[in-house]
GROMACS .gro file of C-alpha atoms in nm:
model
  248
    1UNK     CA    1  -1.108  -0.291   1.814
    2UNK     CA    2  -0.958  -0.093   2.136
    3UNK     CA    3  -0.714   0.127   1.951
    4UNK     CA    4  -0.794   0.502   1.934
    5UNK     CA    5  -0.736   0.481   1.553
    6UNK     CA    6  -0.828   0.209   1.325
    7UNK     CA    7  -0.805   0.174   0.974
    8UNK     CA    8  -0.953  -0.111   0.729
    9UNK     CA    9  -0.793  -0.091   0.380
   10UNK     CA   10  -0.828  -0.300   0.061
   11UNK     CA   11  -0.470  -0.281  -0.018
   12UNK     CA   12  -0.332  -0.449  -0.309
   13UNK     CA   13  -0.043  -0.641  -0.174
   14UNK     CA   14  -0.232  -0.740   0.111
   15UNK     CA   15  -0.495  -0.901  -0.102
   16UNK     CA   16  -0.264  -1.067  -0.366
   17UNK     CA   17  -0.153  -1.264  -0.016
   18UNK     CA   18  -0.477  -1.322   0.141
   19UNK     CA   19  -0.629  -1.499  -0.137
   20UNK     CA   20  -0.367  -1.774  -0.164
   21UNK     CA   21  -0.380  -2.094   0.008
   22UNK     CA   22  -0.045  -2.052   0.148
   23UNK     CA   23  -0.139  -1.709   0.295
   24UNK     CA   24  -0.085  -1.816   0.675
   25UNK     CA   25   0.258  -1.930   0.606
   26UNK     CA   26   0.356  -1.642   0.387
   27UNK     CA   27   0.231  -1.389   0.666
   28UNK     CA   28   0.384  -1.551   0.938
   29UNK     CA   29   0.724  -1.527   0.778
   30UNK     CA   30   0.688  -1.188   0.627
   31UNK     CA   31   0.495  -1.006   0.941
   32UNK     CA   32   0.712  -1.168   1.233
   33UNK     CA   33   0.785  -0.933   1.511
   34UNK     CA   34   0.444  -0.765   1.448
   35UNK     CA   35   0.141  -0.797   1.689
   36UNK     CA   36  -0.066  -0.947   1.381
   37UNK     CA   37  -0.375  -1.203   1.376
   38UNK     CA   38  -0.501  -1.409   1.072
   39UNK     CA   39  -0.895  -1.429   1.020
   40UNK     CA   40  -1.020  -1.657   0.752
   41UNK     CA   41  -1.293  -1.499   0.543
   42UNK     CA   42  -1.625  -1.412   0.726
   43UNK     CA   43  -1.910  -1.202   0.579
   44UNK     CA   44  -1.846  -0.837   0.622
   45UNK     CA   45  -2.063  -0.673   0.891
   46UNK     CA   46  -2.175  -0.861   1.241
   47UNK     CA   47  -2.038  -1.179   1.162
   48UNK     CA   48  -1.698  -1.066   1.064
   49UNK     CA   49  -1.732  -0.789   1.379
   50UNK     CA   50  -1.774  -1.101   1.605
   51UNK     CA   51  -1.495  -1.297   1.505
   52UNK     CA   52  -1.264  -0.980   1.538
   53UNK     CA   53  -1.415  -0.905   1.887
   54UNK     CA   54  -1.371  -1.294   1.989
   55UNK     CA   55  -0.997  -1.285   1.877
   56UNK     CA   56  -0.907  -0.961   2.022
   57UNK     CA   57  -1.032  -1.096   2.375
   58UNK     CA   58  -0.786  -1.372   2.332
   59UNK     CA   59  -0.474  -1.209   2.215
   60UNK     CA   60  -0.383  -0.869   2.173
   61UNK     CA   61  -0.325  -0.733   1.785
   62UNK     CA   62  -0.255  -0.422   1.615
   63UNK     CA   63  -0.284  -0.571   1.254
   64UNK     CA   64  -0.553  -0.798   1.164
   65UNK     CA   65  -0.494  -0.991   0.818
   66UNK     CA   66  -0.876  -1.086   0.663
   67UNK     CA   67  -0.885  -1.388   0.443
   68UNK     CA   68  -1.012  -1.296   0.071
   69UNK     CA   69  -1.067  -0.952   0.236
   70UNK     CA   70  -0.817  -0.688   0.336
   71UNK     CA   71  -0.602  -0.532   0.608
   72UNK     CA   72  -0.713  -0.396   0.950
   73UNK     CA   73  -0.477  -0.178   1.150
   74UNK     CA   74  -0.511  -0.029   1.509
   75UNK     CA   75  -0.309   0.222   1.674
   76UNK     CA   76  -0.314   0.549   1.924
   77UNK     CA   77  -0.279   0.800   1.664
   78UNK     CA   78  -0.344   0.866   1.284
   79UNK     CA   79   0.026   0.896   1.210
   80UNK     CA   80   0.108   0.582   1.390
   81UNK     CA   81  -0.198   0.391   1.193
   82UNK     CA   82  -0.055   0.525   0.874
   83UNK     CA   83   0.292   0.382   0.954
   84UNK     CA   84   0.189   0.051   1.039
   85UNK     CA   85  -0.025   0.026   0.716
   86UNK     CA   86   0.287   0.125   0.505
   87UNK     CA   87   0.495  -0.130   0.727
   88UNK     CA   88   0.267  -0.396   0.647
   89UNK     CA   89   0.257  -0.308   0.270
   90UNK     CA   90   0.658  -0.278   0.221
   91UNK     CA   91   0.631  -0.611   0.411
   92UNK     CA   92   0.418  -0.747   0.155
   93UNK     CA   93   0.521  -0.593  -0.150
   94UNK     CA   94   0.501  -0.806  -0.469
   95UNK     CA   95   0.633  -0.693  -0.830
   96UNK     CA   96   0.380  -0.712  -1.106
   97UNK     CA   97   0.428  -0.922  -1.407
   98UNK     CA   98   0.524  -0.710  -1.699
   99UNK     CA   99   0.216  -0.633  -1.931
  100UNK     CA  100   0.197  -0.647  -2.311
  101UNK     CA  101   0.021  -0.325  -2.467
  102UNK     CA  102  -0.340  -0.370  -2.541
  103UNK     CA  103  -0.483  -0.263  -2.877
  104UNK     CA  104  -0.715   0.024  -2.818
  105UNK     CA  105  -0.805   0.097  -3.192
  106UNK     CA  106  -0.938  -0.255  -3.251
  107UNK     CA  107  -1.118  -0.238  -2.910
  108UNK     CA  108  -1.287   0.104  -3.002
  109UNK     CA  109  -1.382  -0.060  -3.347
  110UNK     CA  110  -1.525  -0.355  -3.152
  111UNK     CA  111  -1.701  -0.154  -2.922
  112UNK     CA  112  -1.870   0.073  -3.208
  113UNK     CA  113  -2.268   0.047  -3.182
  114UNK     CA  114  -2.252  -0.159  -2.882
  115UNK     CA  115  -2.339  -0.112  -2.506
  116UNK     CA  116  -1.944  -0.093  -2.415
  117UNK     CA  117  -1.654   0.102  -2.409
  118UNK     CA  118  -1.273   0.122  -2.328
  119UNK     CA  119  -1.241   0.109  -1.936
  120UNK     CA  120  -1.093   0.456  -1.786
  121UNK     CA  121  -0.795   0.295  -1.644
  122UNK     CA  122  -0.562   0.161  -1.955
  123UNK     CA  123  -0.401  -0.109  -1.714
  124UNK     CA  124  -0.741  -0.312  -1.673
  125UNK     CA  125  -0.644  -0.441  -2.013
  126UNK     CA  126  -0.381  -0.661  -1.855
  127UNK     CA  127  -0.647  -0.895  -1.710
  128UNK     CA  128  -0.739  -0.966  -2.069
  129UNK     CA  129  -0.396  -0.995  -2.216
  130UNK     CA  130  -0.224  -1.177  -1.932
  131UNK     CA  131  -0.289  -1.526  -1.965
  132UNK     CA  132  -0.266  -1.604  -1.575
  133UNK     CA  133  -0.462  -1.306  -1.485
  134UNK     CA  134  -0.766  -1.386  -1.728
  135UNK     CA  135  -0.770  -1.770  -1.570
  136UNK     CA  136  -0.814  -1.619  -1.232
  137UNK     CA  137  -1.047  -1.351  -1.340
  138UNK     CA  138  -1.271  -1.601  -1.529
  139UNK     CA  139  -1.293  -1.860  -1.239
  140UNK     CA  140  -1.454  -1.675  -0.965
  141UNK     CA  141  -1.469  -1.381  -0.725
  142UNK     CA  142  -1.167  -1.318  -0.499
  143UNK     CA  143  -1.287  -1.074  -0.220
  144UNK     CA  144  -1.623  -0.924  -0.151
  145UNK     CA  145  -1.611  -0.603  -0.371
  146UNK     CA  146  -1.504  -0.815  -0.661
  147UNK     CA  147  -1.832  -1.024  -0.654
  148UNK     CA  148  -2.055  -0.703  -0.571
  149UNK     CA  149  -1.930  -0.501  -0.851
  150UNK     CA  150  -1.809  -0.702  -1.113
  151UNK     CA  151  -1.999  -1.067  -1.045
  152UNK     CA  152  -1.841  -1.407  -0.999
  153UNK     CA  153  -1.604  -1.456  -1.286
  154UNK     CA  154  -1.558  -1.220  -1.590
  155UNK     CA  155  -1.675  -1.340  -1.932
  156UNK     CA  156  -1.441  -1.398  -2.211
  157UNK     CA  157  -1.543  -1.282  -2.545
  158UNK     CA  158  -1.382  -1.543  -2.795
  159UNK     CA  159  -1.598  -1.446  -3.121
  160UNK     CA  160  -1.590  -1.056  -3.193
  161UNK     CA  161  -1.852  -1.128  -3.425
  162UNK     CA  162  -2.090  -1.267  -3.161
  163UNK     CA  163  -2.074  -0.933  -2.968
  164UNK     CA  164  -2.211  -0.647  -3.190
  165UNK     CA  165  -2.572  -0.732  -3.234
  166UNK     CA  166  -2.701  -0.817  -2.878
  167UNK     CA  167  -2.461  -0.620  -2.656
  168UNK     CA  168  -2.688  -0.278  -2.681
  169UNK     CA  169  -2.997  -0.482  -2.536
  170UNK     CA  170  -3.113  -0.637  -2.208
  171UNK     CA  171  -3.033  -1.012  -2.212
  172UNK     CA  172  -3.337  -1.258  -2.299
  173UNK     CA  173  -3.302  -1.349  -1.914
  174UNK     CA  174  -3.393  -0.980  -1.825
  175UNK     CA  175  -3.044  -0.946  -1.672
  176UNK     CA  176  -2.799  -0.653  -1.761
  177UNK     CA  177  -2.486  -0.756  -1.971
  178UNK     CA  178  -2.156  -0.825  -1.772
  179UNK     CA  179  -2.012  -0.516  -1.624
  180UNK     CA  180  -1.675  -0.581  -1.820
  181UNK     CA  181  -1.579  -0.821  -2.089
  182UNK     CA  182  -1.224  -0.986  -2.139
  183UNK     CA  183  -1.086  -1.009  -2.499
  184UNK     CA  184  -0.776  -1.231  -2.514
  185UNK     CA  185  -0.483  -1.045  -2.688
  186UNK     CA  186  -0.631  -0.734  -2.715
  187UNK     CA  187  -0.779  -0.600  -2.405
  188UNK     CA  188  -1.092  -0.518  -2.174
  189UNK     CA  189  -1.425  -0.337  -2.236
  190UNK     CA  190  -1.635  -0.183  -1.999
  191UNK     CA  191  -2.017  -0.142  -1.999
  192UNK     CA  192  -2.134   0.226  -2.084
  193UNK     CA  193  -2.297   0.264  -1.779
  194UNK     CA  194  -2.025   0.087  -1.570
  195UNK     CA  195  -2.000   0.267  -1.198
  196UNK     CA  196  -1.714   0.430  -1.062
  197UNK     CA  197  -1.721   0.138  -0.804
  198UNK     CA  198  -1.681  -0.117  -1.104
  199UNK     CA  199  -1.449   0.078  -1.271
  200UNK     CA  200  -1.229   0.087  -0.928
  201UNK     CA  201  -1.252  -0.281  -0.878
  202UNK     CA  202  -1.166  -0.343  -1.259
  203UNK     CA  203  -0.824  -0.174  -1.167
  204UNK     CA  204  -0.798  -0.348  -0.846
  205UNK     CA  205  -0.833  -0.669  -1.034
  206UNK     CA  206  -0.558  -0.599  -1.251
  207UNK     CA  207  -0.344  -0.491  -0.972
  208UNK     CA  208  -0.372  -0.795  -0.767
  209UNK     CA  209  -0.398  -1.085  -1.040
  210UNK     CA  210  -0.096  -0.949  -1.185
  211UNK     CA  211   0.128  -0.967  -0.894
  212UNK     CA  212   0.012  -1.340  -0.822
  213UNK     CA  213   0.304  -1.559  -0.919
  214UNK     CA  214   0.215  -1.823  -1.151
  215UNK     CA  215   0.279  -2.113  -0.911
  216UNK     CA  216   0.027  -1.958  -0.677
  217UNK     CA  217  -0.277  -2.138  -0.553
  218UNK     CA  218  -0.589  -1.920  -0.532
  219UNK     CA  219  -0.869  -1.930  -0.278
  220UNK     CA  220  -1.166  -1.799  -0.443
  221UNK     CA  221  -1.507  -1.700  -0.257
  222UNK     CA  222  -1.768  -1.994  -0.227
  223UNK     CA  223  -2.126  -1.958  -0.418
  224UNK     CA  224  -2.251  -1.926  -0.056
  225UNK     CA  225  -2.016  -1.646   0.021
  226UNK     CA  226  -2.123  -1.488  -0.301
  227UNK     CA  227  -2.478  -1.519  -0.255
  228UNK     CA  228  -2.457  -1.355   0.096
  229UNK     CA  229  -2.302  -1.042  -0.066
  230UNK     CA  230  -2.540  -0.994  -0.359
  231UNK     CA  231  -2.830  -1.036  -0.124
  232UNK     CA  232  -2.726  -0.838   0.155
  233UNK     CA  233  -2.934  -0.528   0.220
  234UNK     CA  234  -2.634  -0.334   0.318
  235UNK     CA  235  -2.467  -0.392  -0.038
  236UNK     CA  236  -2.797  -0.322  -0.223
  237UNK     CA  237  -2.820   0.001  -0.047
  238UNK     CA  238  -2.459   0.104  -0.111
  239UNK     CA  239  -2.483   0.024  -0.480
  240UNK     CA  240  -2.802   0.232  -0.464
  241UNK     CA  241  -2.589   0.514  -0.361
  242UNK     CA  242  -2.320   0.456  -0.603
  243UNK     CA  243  -2.555   0.477  -0.901
  244UNK     CA  244  -2.713   0.798  -0.764
  245UNK     CA  245  -2.369   0.972  -0.722
  246UNK     CA  246  -2.305   0.838  -1.082
  247UNK     CA  247  -2.626   0.988  -1.212
  248UNK     CA  248  -2.522   1.323  -1.053
   0.00000   0.00000   0.00000
């Protein structure tokens, strides 16, 4: 982008709109008067940068909405860029659905003797307790960091008795157990070694899904999108850095 200052953020309200099938129509109405452009989902890195470059050669834009990804703004000063982010977020603001209280005592009891614990952020529980949020979270991944840190679709633990014995060990296929599990009616549990990045993505997923209305039609990343992300050298490198910081 030609601007002096460029900000790229994964803002909750923007993502909550950008994963919907009617996203472009809603953005057209809500961002009227701003120099903005919509970009369909593209793999981060060179593919996305090429599309941005091509788009800006055709039209001037200070705001880019990245489908299933996030927000980019450009301005001539830091204050101007920050103000533009605030303006976009205020126009896209969505009220979260009310949340039912989790049963953390029951969750601690369930986690005893396993490789799981309660998440650091209590609002993560709403992913499991709210039926619509749970349906979205178990159906696929919404944005790049979702699949990278949490995988495609969080599993639901339906039978607690099936949970205790095996979860302290690696699965028979040699893969680690899921980063998080959803327990309907009770809340969410995270693997003991879940990284700060995974914790942040659980919080983000809770914030995004509770802002999606019950009538929303959601667009998930495709299997090809997910495969490109998890096998991307840049993401593997970032995951190693995250793991090393956690070890420190």
